[in-house]
PDB file of C-alpha atoms in Angstrom:
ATOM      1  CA  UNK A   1      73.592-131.767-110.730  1.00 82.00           C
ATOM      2  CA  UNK A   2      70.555-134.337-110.790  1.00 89.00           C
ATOM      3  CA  UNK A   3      69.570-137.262-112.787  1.00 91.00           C
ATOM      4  CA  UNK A   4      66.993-139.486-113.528  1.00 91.00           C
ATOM      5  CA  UNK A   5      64.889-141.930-115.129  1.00 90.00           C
ATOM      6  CA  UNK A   6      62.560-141.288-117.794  1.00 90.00           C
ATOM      7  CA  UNK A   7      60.147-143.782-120.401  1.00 89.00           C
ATOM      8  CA  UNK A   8      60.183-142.395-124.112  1.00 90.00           C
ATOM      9  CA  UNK A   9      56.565-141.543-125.458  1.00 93.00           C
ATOM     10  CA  UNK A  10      57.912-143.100-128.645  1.00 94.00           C
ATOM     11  CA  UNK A  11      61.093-144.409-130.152  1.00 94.00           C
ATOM     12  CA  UNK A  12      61.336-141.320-132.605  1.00 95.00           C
ATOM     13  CA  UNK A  13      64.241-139.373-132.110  1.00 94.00           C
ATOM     14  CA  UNK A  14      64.140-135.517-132.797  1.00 93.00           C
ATOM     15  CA  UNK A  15      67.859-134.537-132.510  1.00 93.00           C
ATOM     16  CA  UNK A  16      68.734-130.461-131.747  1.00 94.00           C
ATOM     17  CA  UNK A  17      71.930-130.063-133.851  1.00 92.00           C
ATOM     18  CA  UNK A  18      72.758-127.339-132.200  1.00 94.00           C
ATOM     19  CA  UNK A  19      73.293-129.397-128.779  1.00 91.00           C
ATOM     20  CA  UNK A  20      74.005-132.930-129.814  1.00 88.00           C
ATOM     21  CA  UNK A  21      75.930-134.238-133.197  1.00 87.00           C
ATOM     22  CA  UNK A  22      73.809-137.300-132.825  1.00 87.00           C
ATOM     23  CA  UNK A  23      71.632-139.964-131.055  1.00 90.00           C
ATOM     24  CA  UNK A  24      70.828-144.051-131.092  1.00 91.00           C
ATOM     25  CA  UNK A  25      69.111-146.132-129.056  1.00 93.00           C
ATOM     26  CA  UNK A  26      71.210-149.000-127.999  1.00 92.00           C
ATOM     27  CA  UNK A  27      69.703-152.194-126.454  1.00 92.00           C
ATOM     28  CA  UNK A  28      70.821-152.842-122.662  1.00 92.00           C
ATOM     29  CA  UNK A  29      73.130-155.960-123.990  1.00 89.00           C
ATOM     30  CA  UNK A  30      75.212-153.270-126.129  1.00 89.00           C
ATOM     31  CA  UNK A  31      75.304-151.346-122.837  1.00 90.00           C
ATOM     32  CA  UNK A  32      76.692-153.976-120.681  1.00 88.00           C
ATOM     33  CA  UNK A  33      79.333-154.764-123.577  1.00 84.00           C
ATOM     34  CA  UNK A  34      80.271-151.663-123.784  1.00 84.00           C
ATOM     35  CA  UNK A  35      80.935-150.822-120.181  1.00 85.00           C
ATOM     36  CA  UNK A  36      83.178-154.092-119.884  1.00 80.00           C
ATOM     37  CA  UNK A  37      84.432-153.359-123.448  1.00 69.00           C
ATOM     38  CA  UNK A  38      88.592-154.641-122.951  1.00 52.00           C
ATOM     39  CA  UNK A  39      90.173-150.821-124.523  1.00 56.00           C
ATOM     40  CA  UNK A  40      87.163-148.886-122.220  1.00 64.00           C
ATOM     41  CA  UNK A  41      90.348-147.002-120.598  1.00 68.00           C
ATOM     42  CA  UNK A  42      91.920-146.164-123.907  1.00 70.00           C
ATOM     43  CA  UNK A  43      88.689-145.103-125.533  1.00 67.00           C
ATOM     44  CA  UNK A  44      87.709-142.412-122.465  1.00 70.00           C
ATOM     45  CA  UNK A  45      91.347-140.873-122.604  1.00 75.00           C
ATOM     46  CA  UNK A  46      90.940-140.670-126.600  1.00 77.00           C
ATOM     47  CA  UNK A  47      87.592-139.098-125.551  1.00 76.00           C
ATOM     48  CA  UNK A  48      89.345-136.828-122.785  1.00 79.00           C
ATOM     49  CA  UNK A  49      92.276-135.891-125.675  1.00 82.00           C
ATOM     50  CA  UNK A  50      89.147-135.104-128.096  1.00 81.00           C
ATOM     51  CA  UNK A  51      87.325-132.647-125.580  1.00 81.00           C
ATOM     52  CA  UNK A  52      90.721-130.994-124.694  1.00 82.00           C
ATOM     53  CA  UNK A  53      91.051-130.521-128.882  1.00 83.00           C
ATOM     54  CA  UNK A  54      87.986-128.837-128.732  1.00 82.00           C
ATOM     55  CA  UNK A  55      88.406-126.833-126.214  1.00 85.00           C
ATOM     56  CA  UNK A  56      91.866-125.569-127.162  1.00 84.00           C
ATOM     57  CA  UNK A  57      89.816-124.270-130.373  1.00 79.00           C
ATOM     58  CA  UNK A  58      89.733-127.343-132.845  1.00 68.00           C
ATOM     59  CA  UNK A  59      87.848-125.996-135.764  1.00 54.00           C
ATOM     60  CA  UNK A  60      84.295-125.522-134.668  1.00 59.00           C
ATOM     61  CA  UNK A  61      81.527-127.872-136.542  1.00 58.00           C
ATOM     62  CA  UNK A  62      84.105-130.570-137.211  1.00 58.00           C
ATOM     63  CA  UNK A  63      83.037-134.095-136.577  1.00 56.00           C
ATOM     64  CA  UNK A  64      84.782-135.694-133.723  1.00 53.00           C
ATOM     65  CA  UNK A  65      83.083-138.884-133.584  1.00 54.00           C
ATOM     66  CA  UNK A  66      83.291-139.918-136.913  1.00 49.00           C
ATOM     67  CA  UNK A  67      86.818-140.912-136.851  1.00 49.00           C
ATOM     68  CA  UNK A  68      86.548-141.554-132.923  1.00 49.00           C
ATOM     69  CA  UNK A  69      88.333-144.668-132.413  1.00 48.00           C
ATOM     70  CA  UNK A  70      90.587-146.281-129.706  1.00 45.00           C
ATOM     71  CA  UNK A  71      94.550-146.749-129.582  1.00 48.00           C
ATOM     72  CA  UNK A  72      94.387-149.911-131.229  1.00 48.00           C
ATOM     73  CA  UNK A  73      93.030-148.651-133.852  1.00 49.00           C
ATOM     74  CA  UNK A  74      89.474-150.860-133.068  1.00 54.00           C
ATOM     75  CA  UNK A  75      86.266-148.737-133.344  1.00 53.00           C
ATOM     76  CA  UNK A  76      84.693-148.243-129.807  1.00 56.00           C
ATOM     77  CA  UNK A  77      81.027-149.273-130.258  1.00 68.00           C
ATOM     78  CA  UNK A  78      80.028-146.458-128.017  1.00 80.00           C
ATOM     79  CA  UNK A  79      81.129-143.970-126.042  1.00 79.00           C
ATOM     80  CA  UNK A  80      80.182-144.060-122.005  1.00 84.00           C
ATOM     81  CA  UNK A  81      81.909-141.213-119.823  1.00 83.00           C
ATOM     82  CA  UNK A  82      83.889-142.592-116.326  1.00 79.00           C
ATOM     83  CA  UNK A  83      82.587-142.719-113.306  1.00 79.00           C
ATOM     84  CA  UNK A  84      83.358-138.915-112.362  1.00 82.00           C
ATOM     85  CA  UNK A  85      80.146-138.367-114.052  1.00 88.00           C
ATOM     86  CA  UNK A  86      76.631-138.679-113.354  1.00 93.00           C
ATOM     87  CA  UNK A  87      75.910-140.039-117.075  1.00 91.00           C
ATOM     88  CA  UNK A  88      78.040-143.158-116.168  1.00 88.00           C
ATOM     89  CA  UNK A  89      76.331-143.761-113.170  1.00 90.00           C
ATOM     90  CA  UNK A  90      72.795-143.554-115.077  1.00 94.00           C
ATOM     91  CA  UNK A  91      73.526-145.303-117.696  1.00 92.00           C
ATOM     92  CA  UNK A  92      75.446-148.737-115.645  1.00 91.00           C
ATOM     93  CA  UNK A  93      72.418-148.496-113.482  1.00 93.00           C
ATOM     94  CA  UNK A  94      69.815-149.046-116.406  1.00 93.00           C
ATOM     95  CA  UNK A  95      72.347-151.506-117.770  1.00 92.00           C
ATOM     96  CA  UNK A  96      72.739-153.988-114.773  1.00 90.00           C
ATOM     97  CA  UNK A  97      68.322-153.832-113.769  1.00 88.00           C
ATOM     98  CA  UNK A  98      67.266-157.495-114.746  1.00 78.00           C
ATOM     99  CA  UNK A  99      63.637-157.607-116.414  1.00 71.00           C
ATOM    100  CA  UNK A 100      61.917-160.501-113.915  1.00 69.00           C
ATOM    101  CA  UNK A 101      58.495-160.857-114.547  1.00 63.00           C
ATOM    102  CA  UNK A 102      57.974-157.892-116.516  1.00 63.00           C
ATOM    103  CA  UNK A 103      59.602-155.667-113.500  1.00 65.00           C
ATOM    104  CA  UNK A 104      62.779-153.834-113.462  1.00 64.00           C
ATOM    105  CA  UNK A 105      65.092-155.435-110.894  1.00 62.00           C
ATOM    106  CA  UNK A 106      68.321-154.237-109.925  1.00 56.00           C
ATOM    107  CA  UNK A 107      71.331-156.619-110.545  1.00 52.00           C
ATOM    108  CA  UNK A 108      73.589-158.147-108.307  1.00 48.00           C
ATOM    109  CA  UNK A 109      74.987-155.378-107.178  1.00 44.00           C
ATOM    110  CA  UNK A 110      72.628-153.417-105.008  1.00 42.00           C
ATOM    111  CA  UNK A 111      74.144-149.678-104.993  1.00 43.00           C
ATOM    112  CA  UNK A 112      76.556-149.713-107.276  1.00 43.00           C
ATOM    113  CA  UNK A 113      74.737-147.826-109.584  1.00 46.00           C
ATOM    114  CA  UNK A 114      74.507-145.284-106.541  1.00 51.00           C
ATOM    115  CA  UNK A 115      77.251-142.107-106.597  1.00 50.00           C
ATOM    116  CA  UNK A 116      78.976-141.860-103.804  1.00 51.00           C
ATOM    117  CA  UNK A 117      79.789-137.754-104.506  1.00 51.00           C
TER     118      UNK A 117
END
């Protein structure tokens, strides 16, 4: 599997239903929050649970994310898969550039956005 970086023609988003249920844009600050968010653990084994649900035949077409939610009952502002996969590692590395100069740095730490698969 590959990945990469892309620029959006536009900020329009044209959403197949038949693939995704839904997508946002999220600013980079939301990103970072998210990643460091305090139940990140809880919410990626609720995630896990869900996707095992679904494929142990949970009714097809119902809406997992609606109610998607951590143990503590707190609603995850986003969902961001672990490190096992390449999403993660795309998303934390677009997350921690810093914007110097109107140039995409990396942050402080150089290669961790880097899989070591």
């Amino acid at each position: 599997m590959v990945g990469f970086f892309a620029y959006a023609k536009s900020l329009e988003i044209n959403v197949d239903k038949e693939e995704l249920e839904d997508a946002k844009w999220h600013s980079r600050e939301d990103v970072k929050k998210a990643l460091t968010f305090a139940e990140y653990k809880k919410a990626q084994r609720t995630a896990a649970d869900r996707v095992d649900q679904i494929c142990k035949g949970v009714e097809k077409g119902q809406n997992l994310s609606a109610d998607f939610s951590v143990e503590s009952g707190e609603l995850a502002s986003m969902f961001i898969p672990g490190p096992f996969a390449i999403a993660h590692h795309l998303i934390s590395s677009w997350a921690n550039q810093v914007v110097v100069n109107g140039a995409e740095t990396h942050g402080k730490q150089p290669g961790s956005y880097l899989s070591s698969l």
